[in-house]
Amino acid sequence: QDTMADFSSQGPSDYELLKPDYAAPGYNVLAAVAAIPAQANTYGLYYGTSMAAPHSAGAAALFVGLDDLNDDIAYTPGEIRSMMSTTTNPDVNNYLLTGPAGYFEMGSGRLDLGVAAFAAFMMDETTANFEDADPELGGEPNSLNVPYMVEYECIDTCNWTRTVTLAIPNKTTWNVTVNAPAGVNITVSPNTFILQSGETDQELVITADVTAAEVFQWYSAELIFDPDNGATQRIPVVIYATEPPP
């Protein structure tokens, strides 16, 4: 089973973003190194972001290859990121080996290209919307159409809107279920929908009700998208339940 490295960067972000997005192999990776006169070895075992990042970049490059092989598909970087993020393997230990890693440790999970290649929906966002969401300018990062939902101040209820797009040529019917802890009730509307080539994208409204949850606590949940054609995909949800100021 995968385990987070003790040196791996962790969240939470200063803003309502899920960081890291996902995890990738980065420990004891056999890598090419520059040979020097005193040391003729050209390979070594290395670790760190410099090992994990190439795994991510290489995974994205493979999606570009799929794009090149299919004239009906043209993926943007955001769409590729969403397909990789929503098909990860969440079965990851924390670095202490005391239990599962949380979303602020592993992101959505460990990259799994064997599943990602069969992703049937994707998500994207415009440059203009990213610029408008700049928190330094009063924007709301959690309003972006990204493959996760984060809310640092959920008072009674909080909600998000996300839009998904068909990633394959075939018509696909989706059923959405929720895995959430006690006290947190999350609904998705609609929770059943069809994506079909040439038709409009599907907008989803996600609402979290934390009125039965203990306040001043973090809660993690996930939306599970099961298709009749393609791979199951997941979207993480991270909420901090709080109450109005006195």
PDB file of C-alpha atoms in Angstrom:
ATOM      1  CA  GLN A   1       0.000   0.000   0.000  1.00  0.00           C
ATOM      2  CA  ASP A   2       1.160   3.532  -0.771  1.00  0.00           C
ATOM      3  CA  THR A   3       2.447   5.715   2.066  1.00  0.00           C
ATOM      4  CA  MET A   4       3.067   9.448   2.069  1.00  0.00           C
ATOM      5  CA  ALA A   5       6.713  10.438   2.476  1.00  0.00           C
ATOM      6  CA  ASP A   6       7.477  12.363   5.651  1.00  0.00           C
ATOM      7  CA  PHE A   7       8.958  15.229   3.614  1.00  0.00           C
ATOM      8  CA  SER A   8       5.935  15.664   1.348  1.00  0.00           C
ATOM      9  CA  SER A   9       4.416  19.151   1.372  1.00  0.00           C
ATOM     10  CA  GLN A  10       0.977  19.367   2.961  1.00  0.00           C
ATOM     11  CA  GLY A  11      -1.996  21.729   3.074  1.00  0.00           C
ATOM     12  CA  PRO A  12      -4.144  23.442   3.915  1.00  0.00           C
ATOM     13  CA  SER A  13      -3.612  26.259   1.482  1.00  0.00           C
ATOM     14  CA  ASP A  14      -4.002  29.841   2.677  1.00  0.00           C
ATOM     15  CA  TYR A  15      -7.012  29.958   0.374  1.00  0.00           C
ATOM     16  CA  GLU A  16      -9.924  27.607  -0.280  1.00  0.00           C
ATOM     17  CA  LEU A  17      -8.009  25.339  -2.629  1.00  0.00           C
ATOM     18  CA  LEU A  18      -7.109  21.673  -2.241  1.00  0.00           C
ATOM     19  CA  LYS A  19      -3.332  21.441  -2.174  1.00  0.00           C
ATOM     20  CA  PRO A  20      -1.706  19.173  -3.100  1.00  0.00           C
ATOM     21  CA  ASP A  21      -3.975  18.260  -6.011  1.00  0.00           C
ATOM     22  CA  TYR A  22      -2.831  14.626  -5.911  1.00  0.00           C
ATOM     23  CA  ALA A  23       0.173  12.498  -4.997  1.00  0.00           C
ATOM     24  CA  ALA A  24       2.694  10.770  -7.262  1.00  0.00           C
ATOM     25  CA  PRO A  25       5.669   8.418  -6.701  1.00  0.00           C
ATOM     26  CA  GLY A  26       8.548  10.422  -5.263  1.00  0.00           C
ATOM     27  CA  TYR A  27      10.598   8.205  -2.957  1.00  0.00           C
ATOM     28  CA  ASN A  28      13.489   5.945  -3.967  1.00  0.00           C
ATOM     29  CA  VAL A  29      12.859   6.586  -7.646  1.00  0.00           C
ATOM     30  CA  LEU A  30      15.500   5.244 -10.020  1.00  0.00           C
ATOM     31  CA  ALA A  31      16.506   8.380 -11.910  1.00  0.00           C
ATOM     32  CA  ALA A  32      19.110   9.510 -14.399  1.00  0.00           C
ATOM     33  CA  VAL A  33      21.868  11.656 -12.903  1.00  0.00           C
ATOM     34  CA  ALA A  34      24.754  13.598 -14.369  1.00  0.00           C
ATOM     35  CA  ALA A  35      27.997  11.646 -14.380  1.00  0.00           C
ATOM     36  CA  ILE A  36      31.121  13.374 -13.119  1.00  0.00           C
ATOM     37  CA  PRO A  37      34.725  12.230 -13.612  1.00  0.00           C
ATOM     38  CA  ALA A  38      35.000  10.888 -10.062  1.00  0.00           C
ATOM     39  CA  GLN A  39      31.657   9.089 -10.238  1.00  0.00           C
ATOM     40  CA  ALA A  40      30.690   7.223 -13.372  1.00  0.00           C
ATOM     41  CA  ASN A  41      27.193   6.238 -12.224  1.00  0.00           C
ATOM     42  CA  THR A  42      24.506   7.672 -14.467  1.00  0.00           C
ATOM     43  CA  TYR A  43      21.559   6.407 -12.411  1.00  0.00           C
ATOM     44  CA  GLY A  44      20.650   6.700  -8.745  1.00  0.00           C
ATOM     45  CA  LEU A  45      17.802   6.440  -6.246  1.00  0.00           C
ATOM     46  CA  TYR A  46      16.373   9.899  -5.651  1.00  0.00           C
ATOM     47  CA  TYR A  47      13.396  11.385  -3.826  1.00  0.00           C
ATOM     48  CA  GLY A  48      11.439  14.598  -3.554  1.00  0.00           C
ATOM     49  CA  THR A  49       9.195  16.836  -5.622  1.00  0.00           C
ATOM     50  CA  SER A  50      11.779  16.589  -8.385  1.00  0.00           C
ATOM     51  CA  MET A  51      10.786  12.924  -8.713  1.00  0.00           C
ATOM     52  CA  ALA A  52       7.013  13.257  -8.211  1.00  0.00           C
ATOM     53  CA  ALA A  53       6.622  16.197 -10.608  1.00  0.00           C
ATOM     54  CA  PRO A  54       7.975  14.269 -13.634  1.00  0.00           C
ATOM     55  CA  HIS A  55       5.485  11.486 -12.923  1.00  0.00           C
ATOM     56  CA  SER A  56       2.697  14.055 -13.105  1.00  0.00           C
ATOM     57  CA  ALA A  57       4.078  15.749 -16.207  1.00  0.00           C
ATOM     58  CA  GLY A  58       4.611  12.394 -17.907  1.00  0.00           C
ATOM     59  CA  ALA A  59       1.063  11.359 -17.082  1.00  0.00           C
ATOM     60  CA  ALA A  60      -0.238  14.551 -18.675  1.00  0.00           C
ATOM     61  CA  ALA A  61       1.936  13.912 -21.732  1.00  0.00           C
ATOM     62  CA  LEU A  62       0.291  10.531 -22.181  1.00  0.00           C
ATOM     63  CA  PHE A  63      -3.098  12.266 -22.268  1.00  0.00           C
ATOM     64  CA  VAL A  64      -1.758  14.584 -24.954  1.00  0.00           C
ATOM     65  CA  GLY A  65      -0.817  11.410 -26.827  1.00  0.00           C
ATOM     66  CA  LEU A  66      -4.417  10.191 -26.550  1.00  0.00           C
ATOM     67  CA  ASP A  67      -5.497  13.569 -27.928  1.00  0.00           C
ATOM     68  CA  ASP A  68      -3.179  13.143 -30.926  1.00  0.00           C
ATOM     69  CA  LEU A  69      -4.566   9.660 -31.630  1.00  0.00           C
ATOM     70  CA  ASN A  70      -8.204  10.771 -31.661  1.00  0.00           C
ATOM     71  CA  ASP A  71      -9.348  13.611 -33.901  1.00  0.00           C
ATOM     72  CA  ASP A  72     -12.589  13.886 -31.892  1.00  0.00           C
ATOM     73  CA  ILE A  73     -10.749  14.787 -28.663  1.00  0.00           C
ATOM     74  CA  ALA A  74      -8.774  17.929 -27.842  1.00  0.00           C
ATOM     75  CA  TYR A  75      -7.914  18.156 -24.143  1.00  0.00           C
ATOM     76  CA  THR A  76      -6.930  21.380 -22.386  1.00  0.00           C
ATOM     77  CA  PRO A  77      -4.433  21.307 -19.473  1.00  0.00           C
ATOM     78  CA  GLY A  78      -7.320  21.856 -17.040  1.00  0.00           C
ATOM     79  CA  GLU A  79      -9.277  18.951 -18.490  1.00  0.00           C
ATOM     80  CA  ILE A  80      -6.255  16.673 -18.256  1.00  0.00           C
ATOM     81  CA  ARG A  81      -5.671  17.694 -14.644  1.00  0.00           C
ATOM     82  CA  SER A  82      -9.313  16.975 -13.810  1.00  0.00           C
ATOM     83  CA  MET A  83      -9.224  13.482 -15.321  1.00  0.00           C
ATOM     84  CA  MET A  84      -6.038  12.638 -13.453  1.00  0.00           C
ATOM     85  CA  SER A  85      -7.349  14.091 -10.161  1.00  0.00           C
ATOM     86  CA  THR A  86     -10.737  12.365 -10.233  1.00  0.00           C
ATOM     87  CA  THR A  87      -9.363   8.874 -10.934  1.00  0.00           C
ATOM     88  CA  THR A  88      -6.660   8.648  -8.274  1.00  0.00           C
ATOM     89  CA  ASN A  89      -6.293   5.827  -5.767  1.00  0.00           C
ATOM     90  CA  PRO A  90      -7.203   7.182  -2.290  1.00  0.00           C
ATOM     91  CA  ASP A  91      -5.896   4.106  -0.467  1.00  0.00           C
ATOM     92  CA  VAL A  92      -2.829   5.893   0.940  1.00  0.00           C
ATOM     93  CA  ASN A  93      -1.351   5.803   4.455  1.00  0.00           C
ATOM     94  CA  ASN A  94      -0.202   8.907   6.294  1.00  0.00           C
ATOM     95  CA  TYR A  95       3.562   9.145   6.770  1.00  0.00           C
ATOM     96  CA  LEU A  96       3.307   8.043  10.425  1.00  0.00           C
ATOM     97  CA  LEU A  97       1.548   4.827   9.360  1.00  0.00           C
ATOM     98  CA  THR A  98      -1.138   5.510  11.952  1.00  0.00           C
ATOM     99  CA  GLY A  99      -4.038   5.635   9.508  1.00  0.00           C
ATOM    100  CA  PRO A 100      -5.168   6.857   6.102  1.00  0.00           C
ATOM    101  CA  ALA A 101      -3.769  10.074   4.670  1.00  0.00           C
ATOM    102  CA  GLY A 102      -6.144  13.024   4.524  1.00  0.00           C
ATOM    103  CA  TYR A 103      -6.887  15.225   1.553  1.00  0.00           C
ATOM    104  CA  PHE A 104      -4.500  17.910   2.818  1.00  0.00           C
ATOM    105  CA  GLU A 105      -1.732  15.285   2.760  1.00  0.00           C
ATOM    106  CA  MET A 106      -2.362  13.359  -0.455  1.00  0.00           C
ATOM    107  CA  GLY A 107      -4.744  15.581  -2.409  1.00  0.00           C
ATOM    108  CA  SER A 108      -7.367  13.391  -4.039  1.00  0.00           C
ATOM    109  CA  GLY A 109      -5.035  10.357  -3.905  1.00  0.00           C
ATOM    110  CA  ARG A 110      -2.183   8.705  -5.791  1.00  0.00           C
ATOM    111  CA  LEU A 111      -2.148   9.003  -9.581  1.00  0.00           C
ATOM    112  CA  ASP A 112      -3.522   5.910 -11.315  1.00  0.00           C
ATOM    113  CA  LEU A 113      -3.193   6.105 -15.092  1.00  0.00           C
ATOM    114  CA  GLY A 114      -4.708   2.668 -15.545  1.00  0.00           C
ATOM    115  CA  VAL A 115      -7.997   4.221 -14.418  1.00  0.00           C
ATOM    116  CA  ALA A 116      -7.439   7.764 -15.686  1.00  0.00           C
ATOM    117  CA  ALA A 117      -7.253   6.534 -19.288  1.00  0.00           C
ATOM    118  CA  PHE A 118     -10.934   5.570 -18.970  1.00  0.00           C
ATOM    119  CA  ALA A 119     -12.185   8.813 -17.407  1.00  0.00           C
ATOM    120  CA  ALA A 120     -15.478   9.741 -19.051  1.00  0.00           C
ATOM    121  CA  PHE A 121     -15.988  13.276 -17.760  1.00  0.00           C
ATOM    122  CA  MET A 122     -13.675  16.241 -17.390  1.00  0.00           C
ATOM    123  CA  MET A 123     -13.737  19.772 -16.014  1.00  0.00           C
ATOM    124  CA  ASP A 124     -12.175  23.010 -17.196  1.00  0.00           C
ATOM    125  CA  GLU A 125     -11.939  26.677 -16.256  1.00  0.00           C
ATOM    126  CA  THR A 126     -11.113  29.843 -18.157  1.00  0.00           C
ATOM    127  CA  THR A 127      -8.098  32.076 -17.629  1.00  0.00           C
ATOM    128  CA  ALA A 128     -10.436  35.013 -17.016  1.00  0.00           C
ATOM    129  CA  ASN A 129     -12.232  33.177 -14.213  1.00  0.00           C
ATOM    130  CA  PHE A 130      -8.929  32.246 -12.580  1.00  0.00           C
ATOM    131  CA  GLU A 131      -7.912  35.898 -12.650  1.00  0.00           C
ATOM    132  CA  ASP A 132     -11.289  36.986 -11.230  1.00  0.00           C
ATOM    133  CA  ALA A 133     -10.938  34.436  -8.396  1.00  0.00           C
ATOM    134  CA  ASP A 134      -7.704  36.025  -7.143  1.00  0.00           C
ATOM    135  CA  PRO A 135      -8.329  36.396  -3.374  1.00  0.00           C
ATOM    136  CA  GLU A 136      -5.968  39.366  -3.232  1.00  0.00           C
ATOM    137  CA  LEU A 137      -8.483  41.165  -5.453  1.00  0.00           C
ATOM    138  CA  GLY A 138     -11.556  39.996  -3.552  1.00  0.00           C
ATOM    139  CA  GLY A 139     -12.153  36.868  -5.621  1.00  0.00           C
ATOM    140  CA  GLU A 140     -13.388  33.471  -4.380  1.00  0.00           C
ATOM    141  CA  PRO A 141     -11.070  30.563  -5.313  1.00  0.00           C
ATOM    142  CA  ASN A 142     -13.648  27.978  -4.234  1.00  0.00           C
ATOM    143  CA  SER A 143     -15.954  29.208  -7.004  1.00  0.00           C
ATOM    144  CA  LEU A 144     -13.593  27.885  -9.686  1.00  0.00           C
ATOM    145  CA  ASN A 145     -14.657  24.873 -11.738  1.00  0.00           C
ATOM    146  CA  VAL A 146     -11.971  22.562 -10.346  1.00  0.00           C
ATOM    147  CA  PRO A 147     -12.168  18.872  -9.311  1.00  0.00           C
ATOM    148  CA  TYR A 148     -12.653  19.456  -5.582  1.00  0.00           C
ATOM    149  CA  MET A 149     -14.744  21.543  -3.182  1.00  0.00           C
ATOM    150  CA  VAL A 150     -13.253  23.349  -0.187  1.00  0.00           C
ATOM    151  CA  GLU A 151     -14.994  25.639   2.329  1.00  0.00           C
ATOM    152  CA  TYR A 152     -13.140  27.112   5.302  1.00  0.00           C
ATOM    153  CA  GLU A 153     -16.210  28.695   6.893  1.00  0.00           C
ATOM    154  CA  CYS A 154     -19.313  26.550   6.488  1.00  0.00           C
ATOM    155  CA  ILE A 155     -22.062  27.993   8.691  1.00  0.00           C
ATOM    156  CA  ASP A 156     -25.119  25.685   8.651  1.00  0.00           C
ATOM    157  CA  THR A 157     -24.942  25.162   4.879  1.00  0.00           C
ATOM    158  CA  CYS A 158     -22.499  25.864   2.071  1.00  0.00           C
ATOM    159  CA  ASN A 159     -22.716  25.186  -1.627  1.00  0.00           C
ATOM    160  CA  TRP A 160     -20.712  25.008  -4.823  1.00  0.00           C
ATOM    161  CA  THR A 161     -21.438  24.794  -8.536  1.00  0.00           C
ATOM    162  CA  ARG A 162     -19.427  22.574 -10.828  1.00  0.00           C
ATOM    163  CA  THR A 163     -19.733  21.808 -14.545  1.00  0.00           C
ATOM    164  CA  VAL A 164     -18.693  18.510 -16.127  1.00  0.00           C
ATOM    165  CA  THR A 165     -18.089  17.746 -19.798  1.00  0.00           C
ATOM    166  CA  LEU A 166     -18.110  14.471 -21.711  1.00  0.00           C
ATOM    167  CA  ALA A 167     -14.518  13.251 -22.182  1.00  0.00           C
ATOM    168  CA  ILE A 168     -15.218  10.369 -24.573  1.00  0.00           C
ATOM    169  CA  PRO A 169     -17.236  10.092 -27.800  1.00  0.00           C
ATOM    170  CA  ASN A 170     -19.844   7.773 -26.280  1.00  0.00           C
ATOM    171  CA  LYS A 171     -23.090   8.766 -24.572  1.00  0.00           C
ATOM    172  CA  THR A 172     -22.716   8.167 -20.816  1.00  0.00           C
ATOM    173  CA  THR A 173     -25.239   8.028 -17.972  1.00  0.00           C
ATOM    174  CA  TRP A 174     -23.982   9.014 -14.516  1.00  0.00           C
ATOM    175  CA  ASN A 175     -25.191   8.208 -11.026  1.00  0.00           C
ATOM    176  CA  VAL A 176     -23.760  10.318  -8.193  1.00  0.00           C
ATOM    177  CA  THR A 177     -23.523   9.111  -4.589  1.00  0.00           C
ATOM    178  CA  VAL A 178     -21.932  10.729  -1.554  1.00  0.00           C
ATOM    179  CA  ASN A 179     -19.606   9.341   1.090  1.00  0.00           C
ATOM    180  CA  ALA A 180     -19.759  11.736   4.069  1.00  0.00           C
ATOM    181  CA  PRO A 181     -19.172  11.507   7.832  1.00  0.00           C
ATOM    182  CA  ALA A 182     -21.930  11.547  10.433  1.00  0.00           C
ATOM    183  CA  GLY A 183     -23.436  14.984  10.923  1.00  0.00           C
ATOM    184  CA  VAL A 184     -22.635  16.130   7.385  1.00  0.00           C
ATOM    185  CA  ASN A 185     -25.358  15.832   4.741  1.00  0.00           C
ATOM    186  CA  ILE A 186     -24.268  16.505   1.163  1.00  0.00           C
ATOM    187  CA  THR A 187     -26.622  16.564  -1.796  1.00  0.00           C
ATOM    188  CA  VAL A 188     -25.902  16.796  -5.512  1.00  0.00           C
ATOM    189  CA  SER A 189     -28.464  18.116  -7.980  1.00  0.00           C
ATOM    190  CA  PRO A 190     -29.033  16.435 -10.292  1.00  0.00           C
ATOM    191  CA  ASN A 191     -27.666  13.158  -8.937  1.00  0.00           C
ATOM    192  CA  THR A 192     -28.386  11.337 -12.201  1.00  0.00           C
ATOM    193  CA  PHE A 193     -27.583  12.810 -15.593  1.00  0.00           C
ATOM    194  CA  ILE A 194     -26.561  11.989 -19.161  1.00  0.00           C
ATOM    195  CA  LEU A 195     -23.600  13.372 -21.080  1.00  0.00           C
ATOM    196  CA  GLN A 196     -23.793  13.057 -24.844  1.00  0.00           C
ATOM    197  CA  SER A 197     -21.482  14.217 -27.602  1.00  0.00           C
ATOM    198  CA  GLY A 198     -22.577  17.491 -29.161  1.00  0.00           C
ATOM    199  CA  GLU A 199     -24.892  18.431 -26.295  1.00  0.00           C
ATOM    200  CA  THR A 200     -24.455  20.969 -23.501  1.00  0.00           C
ATOM    201  CA  ASP A 201     -22.343  20.309 -20.436  1.00  0.00           C
ATOM    202  CA  GLN A 202     -23.949  19.349 -17.124  1.00  0.00           C
ATOM    203  CA  GLU A 203     -24.031  21.855 -14.265  1.00  0.00           C
ATOM    204  CA  LEU A 204     -24.119  20.354 -10.775  1.00  0.00           C
ATOM    205  CA  VAL A 205     -25.135  22.126  -7.575  1.00  0.00           C
ATOM    206  CA  ILE A 206     -23.554  20.631  -4.457  1.00  0.00           C
ATOM    207  CA  THR A 207     -24.916  21.569  -1.029  1.00  0.00           C
ATOM    208  CA  ALA A 208     -23.431  20.605   2.337  1.00  0.00           C
ATOM    209  CA  ASP A 209     -25.589  20.813   5.462  1.00  0.00           C
ATOM    210  CA  VAL A 210     -23.539  20.799   8.673  1.00  0.00           C
ATOM    211  CA  THR A 211     -26.262  21.782  11.135  1.00  0.00           C
ATOM    212  CA  ALA A 212     -25.927  18.367  12.802  1.00  0.00           C
ATOM    213  CA  ALA A 213     -22.127  18.448  12.856  1.00  0.00           C
ATOM    214  CA  GLU A 214     -19.888  19.550  15.706  1.00  0.00           C
ATOM    215  CA  VAL A 215     -18.576  23.051  14.996  1.00  0.00           C
ATOM    216  CA  PHE A 216     -14.921  24.075  14.745  1.00  0.00           C
ATOM    217  CA  GLN A 217     -14.032  20.756  13.144  1.00  0.00           C
ATOM    218  CA  TRP A 218     -12.717  19.665   9.743  1.00  0.00           C
ATOM    219  CA  TYR A 219     -14.791  17.184   7.740  1.00  0.00           C
ATOM    220  CA  SER A 220     -13.844  15.272   4.602  1.00  0.00           C
ATOM    221  CA  ALA A 221     -16.251  13.694   2.140  1.00  0.00           C
ATOM    222  CA  GLU A 222     -16.328  12.649  -1.492  1.00  0.00           C
ATOM    223  CA  LEU A 223     -18.694  12.599  -4.428  1.00  0.00           C
ATOM    224  CA  ILE A 224     -18.604   9.298  -6.324  1.00  0.00           C
ATOM    225  CA  PHE A 225     -19.563   9.356 -10.008  1.00  0.00           C
ATOM    226  CA  ASP A 226     -20.461   5.930 -11.398  1.00  0.00           C
ATOM    227  CA  PRO A 227     -20.957   5.772 -15.193  1.00  0.00           C
ATOM    228  CA  ASP A 228     -22.500   3.109 -17.379  1.00  0.00           C
ATOM    229  CA  ASN A 229     -19.501   3.557 -19.684  1.00  0.00           C
ATOM    230  CA  GLY A 230     -16.070   4.431 -18.337  1.00  0.00           C
ATOM    231  CA  ALA A 231     -14.269   4.628 -15.003  1.00  0.00           C
ATOM    232  CA  THR A 232     -15.678   5.627 -11.626  1.00  0.00           C
ATOM    233  CA  GLN A 233     -14.537   9.145 -10.755  1.00  0.00           C
ATOM    234  CA  ARG A 234     -14.363  10.933  -7.389  1.00  0.00           C
ATOM    235  CA  ILE A 235     -14.386  14.564  -6.278  1.00  0.00           C
ATOM    236  CA  PRO A 236     -13.119  15.374  -2.743  1.00  0.00           C
ATOM    237  CA  VAL A 237     -14.958  17.730  -0.398  1.00  0.00           C
ATOM    238  CA  VAL A 238     -13.282  19.448   2.567  1.00  0.00           C
ATOM    239  CA  ILE A 239     -15.348  21.527   5.005  1.00  0.00           C
ATOM    240  CA  TYR A 240     -14.603  23.412   8.200  1.00  0.00           C
ATOM    241  CA  ALA A 241     -17.852  23.665  10.156  1.00  0.00           C
ATOM    242  CA  THR A 242     -18.157  26.856  12.160  1.00  0.00           C
ATOM    243  CA  GLU A 243     -20.806  29.188  13.543  1.00  0.00           C
ATOM    244  CA  PRO A 244     -21.696  32.860  13.144  1.00  0.00           C
ATOM    245  CA  PRO A 245     -19.534  35.306  15.095  1.00  0.00           C
ATOM    246  CA  PRO A 246     -21.063  36.511  18.399  1.00  0.00           C
TER     247      PRO A 246
END
